[in-house]
């Protein structure tokens, strides 16, 4: 019950006061199946891209973080080809930084920040990470190309 009312409150806030560049809504499959869109930030290789994400809210939410993954392919050191995201707030302690005080809006904002500022020291994609570290121009070119190919409307 607590989970349902919290989710309703979070969704209503996401609808009335969404973070800049982020939208989130309920998928037709019910309260624990959400979709989100993140707009690529200005001055990033993802600029003008629209990235779709899937959010699955677990039974134990908010004591367990939602599972979030990219549905839109993205060229990024911390996001793999299946759309999984390497980000500490998406994992439970001791390895992660998830806390019940966090919410879906905070997570989506954190993912948006990660898109703008990759963390090459904790990569899911080692090859993209080393490209980001040692050949930034090539990384930017590839990321822009992927954005145009997969995330343009």
XYZ file of N, CA and C in Angstrom:
459
model
N 0.832 -1.208 0.000
C 0.000 0.000 0.000
C 0.868 1.260 0.000
N 1.866 1.244 0.894
C 2.789 2.367 1.002
C 3.478 2.611 -0.344
N 3.891 1.523 -0.997
C 4.568 1.589 -2.288
C 3.676 2.248 -3.341
N 2.408 1.822 -3.382
C 1.482 2.353 -4.382
C 1.242 3.848 -4.186
N 1.029 4.275 -2.947
C 0.758 5.699 -2.722
C 2.009 6.530 -2.985
N 3.179 6.001 -2.638
C 4.417 6.724 -2.916
C 4.631 6.856 -4.427
N 4.391 5.770 -5.164
C 4.554 5.816 -6.612
C 3.588 6.806 -7.254
N 2.347 6.803 -6.782
C 1.358 7.750 -7.314
C 1.828 9.187 -7.092
N 2.315 9.457 -5.872
C 2.805 10.795 -5.528
C 4.002 11.177 -6.415
N 4.943 10.239 -6.570
C 6.118 10.511 -7.399
C 5.735 10.773 -8.854
N 4.819 9.953 -9.387
C 4.393 10.135 -10.774
C 3.668 11.455 -10.970
N 2.870 11.821 -9.987
C 2.148 13.081 -10.120
C 3.127 14.259 -10.085
N 4.143 14.186 -9.236
C 5.180 15.223 -9.216
C 5.965 15.262 -10.524
N 6.284 14.081 -11.058
C 7.007 14.015 -12.326
C 6.176 14.603 -13.464
N 4.862 14.536 -13.342
C 3.983 15.086 -14.366
C 3.843 16.605 -14.216
N 3.643 17.062 -12.966
C 3.411 18.491 -12.750
C 4.701 19.310 -12.692
N 5.765 18.737 -12.116
C 7.038 19.450 -12.021
C 8.199 18.562 -12.459
N 8.227 18.205 -13.753
C 9.303 17.308 -14.198
C 10.653 18.022 -14.177
N 11.737 17.287 -13.902
C 13.067 17.893 -14.016
C 13.282 18.324 -15.472
N 14.064 19.358 -15.727
C 14.278 19.814 -17.106
C 14.804 18.703 -18.005
N 14.143 18.510 -19.148
C 14.595 17.516 -20.112
C 14.210 16.083 -19.797
N 13.312 15.897 -18.808
C 12.927 14.541 -18.413
C 11.405 14.422 -18.375
N 10.889 13.348 -18.967
C 9.468 13.035 -18.810
C 9.366 11.580 -18.362
N 8.323 11.283 -17.602
C 8.130 9.932 -17.094
C 6.638 9.664 -17.022
N 6.229 8.466 -17.391
C 4.817 8.111 -17.357
C 4.663 6.625 -17.087
N 3.438 6.262 -16.755
C 3.089 4.877 -16.495
C 2.855 4.156 -17.812
N 3.420 2.978 -17.950
C 3.159 2.167 -19.129
C 1.808 1.481 -18.903
N 1.197 0.947 -19.954
C -0.136 0.354 -19.787
C -0.154 -0.892 -18.902
N 1.020 -1.438 -18.575
C 1.055 -2.684 -17.793
C 0.899 -2.488 -16.293
N 0.688 -1.279 -15.820
C 0.478 -1.106 -14.388
C 1.454 -0.153 -13.733
N 1.249 -0.001 -12.442
C 1.965 0.987 -11.653
C 3.470 0.738 -11.569
N 3.889 -0.526 -11.654
C 5.319 -0.792 -11.478
C 6.085 -0.855 -12.796
N 5.419 -0.522 -13.904
C 6.066 -0.514 -15.210
C 5.984 0.899 -15.775
N 7.105 1.613 -15.731
C 7.127 3.006 -16.169
C 8.022 3.176 -17.385
N 7.817 4.270 -18.078
C 8.694 4.656 -19.187
C 9.146 6.084 -18.908
N 10.330 6.412 -19.426
C 10.827 7.771 -19.275
C 11.551 8.162 -20.552
N 11.652 9.474 -20.751
C 12.442 10.005 -21.856
C 13.383 11.042 -21.276
N 14.635 10.975 -21.720
C 15.618 11.973 -21.320
C 16.129 12.630 -22.595
N 16.099 13.950 -22.607
C 16.649 14.681 -23.746
C 18.147 14.830 -23.539
N 18.906 14.593 -24.600
C 20.350 14.767 -24.515
C 20.670 16.219 -24.204
N 21.590 16.443 -23.288
C 21.922 17.792 -22.837
C 22.648 18.608 -23.888
N 22.479 19.934 -23.811
C 23.187 20.852 -24.699
C 24.686 20.681 -24.470
N 25.462 20.879 -25.535
C 26.920 20.780 -25.482
C 27.417 19.392 -25.072
N 26.604 18.356 -25.320
C 27.057 16.982 -25.140
C 26.868 16.302 -26.505
N 27.519 15.155 -26.712
C 27.313 14.482 -28.002
C 25.886 13.939 -28.155
N 25.110 13.989 -27.073
C 23.728 13.473 -27.101
C 22.710 14.576 -27.355
N 23.190 15.792 -27.581
C 22.321 16.944 -27.801
C 21.302 16.644 -28.903
N 20.065 17.059 -28.681
C 18.933 16.869 -29.601
C 18.451 15.423 -29.685
N 19.087 14.513 -28.932
C 18.642 13.127 -28.940
C 17.537 12.931 -27.909
N 16.621 12.013 -28.206
C 15.574 11.655 -27.250
C 15.786 10.188 -26.903
N 16.094 9.938 -25.627
C 16.440 8.595 -25.180
C 15.314 8.014 -24.326
N 14.822 6.843 -24.742
C 13.747 6.168 -24.009
C 14.321 5.199 -22.994
N 13.701 5.180 -21.818
C 14.133 4.282 -20.756
C 12.956 3.492 -20.218
N 13.274 2.311 -19.699
C 12.278 1.458 -19.055
C 12.599 1.464 -17.562
N 11.563 1.607 -16.753
C 11.742 1.598 -15.297
C 10.824 0.523 -14.717
N 11.427 -0.458 -14.047
C 10.645 -1.503 -13.403
C 10.789 -1.304 -11.894
N 9.655 -1.056 -11.241
C 9.664 -0.786 -9.807
C 9.458 -2.101 -9.051
N 10.426 -2.471 -8.201
C 10.319 -3.757 -7.497
C 9.276 -3.725 -6.382
N 8.860 -4.899 -5.941
C 7.887 -5.030 -4.844
C 8.348 -4.287 -3.589
N 9.648 -4.329 -3.318
C 10.171 -3.774 -2.076
C 10.503 -2.277 -2.162
N 10.168 -1.629 -3.284
C 10.399 -0.187 -3.402
C 9.657 0.533 -2.278
N 10.224 1.514 -1.619
C 11.498 2.212 -1.864
C 12.715 1.616 -1.146
N 12.579 0.409 -0.600
C 13.725 -0.178 0.107
C 14.688 -0.863 -0.857
N 14.283 -0.920 -2.113
C 15.098 -1.490 -3.177
C 14.961 -0.538 -4.366
N 16.062 -0.263 -5.074
C 15.976 0.703 -6.187
C 15.225 0.132 -7.395
N 14.599 1.006 -8.179
C 13.984 0.544 -9.426
C 15.064 0.057 -10.391
N 14.680 -0.837 -11.287
C 15.607 -1.277 -12.333
C 15.336 -0.385 -13.545
N 16.370 0.327 -13.950
C 16.224 1.265 -15.063
C 17.201 0.871 -16.156
N 16.701 0.860 -17.398
C 17.616 0.599 -18.513
C 17.206 1.417 -19.731
N 18.196 1.702 -20.563
C 17.952 2.437 -21.799
C 17.324 1.506 -22.822
N 16.259 1.975 -23.474
C 15.668 1.234 -24.589
C 16.278 1.739 -25.895
N 16.709 3.003 -25.897
C 17.361 3.609 -27.052
C 18.856 3.304 -26.969
N 19.450 2.749 -28.024
C 20.896 2.513 -27.982
C 21.655 3.829 -27.761
N 22.685 3.780 -26.926
C 23.475 4.978 -26.629
C 24.942 4.570 -26.531
N 25.811 5.385 -27.097
C 27.250 5.126 -27.087
C 27.824 5.808 -25.857
N 28.084 5.016 -24.811
C 28.466 5.593 -23.520
C 29.268 4.575 -22.715
N 30.334 5.015 -22.024
C 31.161 4.063 -21.272
C 30.431 3.365 -20.119
N 29.388 3.988 -19.576
C 28.703 3.418 -18.409
C 27.363 2.763 -18.734
N 27.060 2.609 -20.022
C 25.791 2.003 -20.435
C 26.100 0.941 -21.484
N 25.687 -0.314 -21.216
C 26.053 -1.394 -22.142
C 25.034 -1.556 -23.270
N 25.309 -2.523 -24.146
C 24.475 -2.705 -25.337
C 23.062 -3.183 -24.996
N 22.865 -3.718 -23.777
C 21.519 -4.114 -23.353
C 20.802 -2.949 -22.659
N 21.474 -1.801 -22.563
C 20.854 -0.627 -21.944
C 21.056 -0.541 -20.442
N 21.795 -1.515 -19.876
C 22.034 -1.476 -18.430
C 22.966 -0.325 -18.094
N 22.726 0.268 -16.910
C 23.437 1.477 -16.519
C 24.291 1.203 -15.287
N 25.551 1.598 -15.344
C 26.439 1.460 -14.195
C 26.437 2.794 -13.447
N 25.667 2.827 -12.356
C 25.526 4.051 -11.573
C 25.250 3.651 -10.133
N 26.021 4.196 -9.193
C 25.939 3.749 -7.796
C 24.543 3.872 -7.175
N 23.777 4.911 -7.525
C 22.456 5.077 -6.900
C 21.432 4.050 -7.387
N 21.791 3.263 -8.393
C 20.884 2.218 -8.877
C 21.136 0.877 -8.195
N 22.114 0.852 -7.267
C 22.449 -0.395 -6.579
C 22.322 -0.227 -5.065
N 21.962 -1.329 -4.405
C 21.874 -1.332 -2.947
C 23.272 -1.296 -2.323
N 23.386 -0.708 -1.112
C 24.659 -0.798 -0.403
C 24.940 -2.280 -0.113
N 26.171 -2.697 0.145
C 27.383 -1.888 0.303
C 28.014 -1.426 -1.002
N 27.732 -2.081 -2.138
C 28.341 -1.654 -3.402
C 27.721 -0.368 -3.940
N 26.446 -0.155 -3.658
C 25.744 0.977 -4.235
C 25.412 2.057 -3.224
N 24.711 3.083 -3.706
C 24.391 4.235 -2.862
C 22.884 4.477 -2.765
N 22.073 3.454 -3.134
C 20.623 3.615 -3.062
C 20.176 3.832 -1.618
N 19.251 4.781 -1.425
C 18.616 5.003 -0.126
C 17.122 5.208 -0.372
N 16.278 4.763 0.551
C 14.833 4.944 0.372
C 14.411 6.411 0.229
N 15.259 7.343 0.670
C 14.914 8.764 0.537
C 15.061 9.249 -0.910
N 15.740 8.467 -1.763
C 15.852 8.831 -3.173
C 14.542 8.495 -3.873
N 14.308 9.113 -5.025
C 13.093 8.794 -5.775
C 13.408 8.687 -7.267
N 12.403 8.363 -8.044
C 12.594 8.140 -9.477
C 13.073 9.416 -10.166
N 12.560 10.551 -9.750
C 12.986 11.824 -10.309
C 14.493 12.037 -10.095
N 14.959 11.762 -8.878
C 16.387 11.893 -8.553
C 17.223 10.950 -9.414
N 16.737 9.704 -9.572
C 17.475 8.726 -10.368
C 17.583 9.175 -11.821
N 16.486 9.658 -12.391
C 16.507 10.092 -13.788
C 17.429 11.300 -13.965
N 17.434 12.201 -12.983
C 18.333 13.352 -13.024
C 19.791 12.880 -12.941
N 20.057 11.868 -12.095
C 21.415 11.320 -11.983
C 21.864 10.676 -13.297
N 20.941 9.995 -13.970
C 21.263 9.366 -15.255
C 21.552 10.449 -16.298
N 20.764 11.518 -16.265
C 20.971 12.642 -17.180
C 22.366 13.255 -16.951
N 22.756 13.394 -15.685
C 24.089 13.907 -15.363
C 25.186 12.959 -15.840
N 24.961 11.653 -15.665
C 25.929 10.655 -16.116
C 26.109 10.734 -17.632
N 25.021 11.000 -18.358
C 25.118 11.138 -19.811
C 26.050 12.304 -20.153
N 25.915 13.402 -19.418
C 26.726 14.587 -19.684
C 28.170 14.406 -19.210
N 28.341 13.645 -18.119
C 29.675 13.448 -17.553
C 29.914 11.968 -17.252
N 30.347 11.210 -18.263
C 30.612 9.790 -18.052
C 31.661 9.564 -16.965
N 31.621 8.384 -16.359
C 32.611 8.009 -15.364
C 33.472 6.884 -15.958
N 34.565 7.238 -16.641
C 35.365 6.228 -17.329
C 36.095 5.275 -16.372
N 36.124 5.603 -15.077
C 36.816 4.747 -14.119
C 35.933 3.624 -13.579
N 34.643 3.623 -13.935
C 33.738 2.558 -13.515
C 32.904 2.138 -14.728
N 33.589 1.658 -15.787
C 32.876 1.432 -17.049
C 32.147 0.098 -17.114
N 31.128 0.054 -17.959
C 30.506 -1.214 -18.353
C 31.069 -1.605 -19.718
N 31.489 -0.598 -20.468
C 32.027 -0.805 -21.814
C 33.488 -0.342 -21.830
N 34.406 -1.280 -21.624
C 35.827 -0.945 -21.489
C 36.392 -0.246 -22.724
N 35.991 -0.719 -23.914
C 36.523 -0.113 -25.139
C 36.062 1.339 -25.294
N 34.800 1.609 -25.009
C 34.286 2.982 -25.104
C 34.939 3.847 -24.030
N 35.172 3.252 -22.870
C 35.804 3.987 -21.778
C 37.218 4.423 -22.142
N 38.005 3.523 -22.721
C 39.370 3.915 -23.062
C 39.360 4.922 -24.212
N 38.399 4.797 -25.113
C 38.250 5.792 -26.175
C 37.934 7.161 -25.565
N 37.041 7.162 -24.564
C 36.670 8.415 -23.878
C 37.899 9.033 -23.215
N 38.730 8.186 -22.583
C 39.913 8.683 -21.868
C 41.026 9.135 -22.810
N 41.299 8.338 -23.860
C 42.513 8.563 -24.641
C 42.288 9.114 -26.044
N 41.053 9.118 -26.524
C 40.777 9.667 -27.850
C 39.402 10.323 -27.813
N 39.306 11.404 -27.042
C 38.027 12.071 -26.798
C 37.327 12.464 -28.097
N 38.087 12.935 -29.101
C 37.472 13.363 -30.366
C 36.729 12.211 -31.039
N 37.352 11.035 -31.064
C 36.720 9.864 -31.670
C 35.481 9.459 -30.876
N 35.592 9.498 -29.540
C 34.432 9.186 -28.698
C 33.265 10.117 -29.028
N 33.541 11.424 -29.073
C 32.485 12.408 -29.353
C 31.856 12.169 -30.722
N 32.693 11.848 -31.682
C 32.207 11.573 -33.034
C 31.270 10.363 -33.041
N 31.713 9.266 -32.404
C 30.899 8.043 -32.345
C 29.594 8.273 -31.577
N 29.676 8.961 -30.443
C 28.480 9.207 -29.635
C 27.473 10.070 -30.404
N 27.967 11.071 -31.122
C 27.087 11.923 -31.950
C 26.427 11.097 -33.043
N 27.220 10.251 -33.676
C 26.723 9.399 -34.754
C 25.590 8.490 -34.259
N 25.810 7.850 -33.112
C 24.793 6.969 -32.519
C 23.540 7.768 -32.178
N 23.733 8.975 -31.638
C 22.592 9.809 -31.275
C 21.755 10.122 -32.504
N 22.445 10.504 -33.604
C 21.715 10.804 -34.843
C 21.013 9.564 -35.382
N 21.688 8.422 -35.281
C 21.142 7.187 -35.833
C 19.971 6.637 -35.029
N 20.087 6.647 -33.684
C 19.087 5.972 -32.845
C 18.156 6.888 -32.055
N 18.592 8.119 -31.763
C 17.815 8.943 -30.837
C 17.201 10.181 -31.477
N 17.293 10.289 -32.802
C 16.700 11.443 -33.461
C 15.250 11.157 -33.813
N 14.446 12.201 -33.719
C 13.025 12.005 -34.050
C 12.768 12.335 -35.505
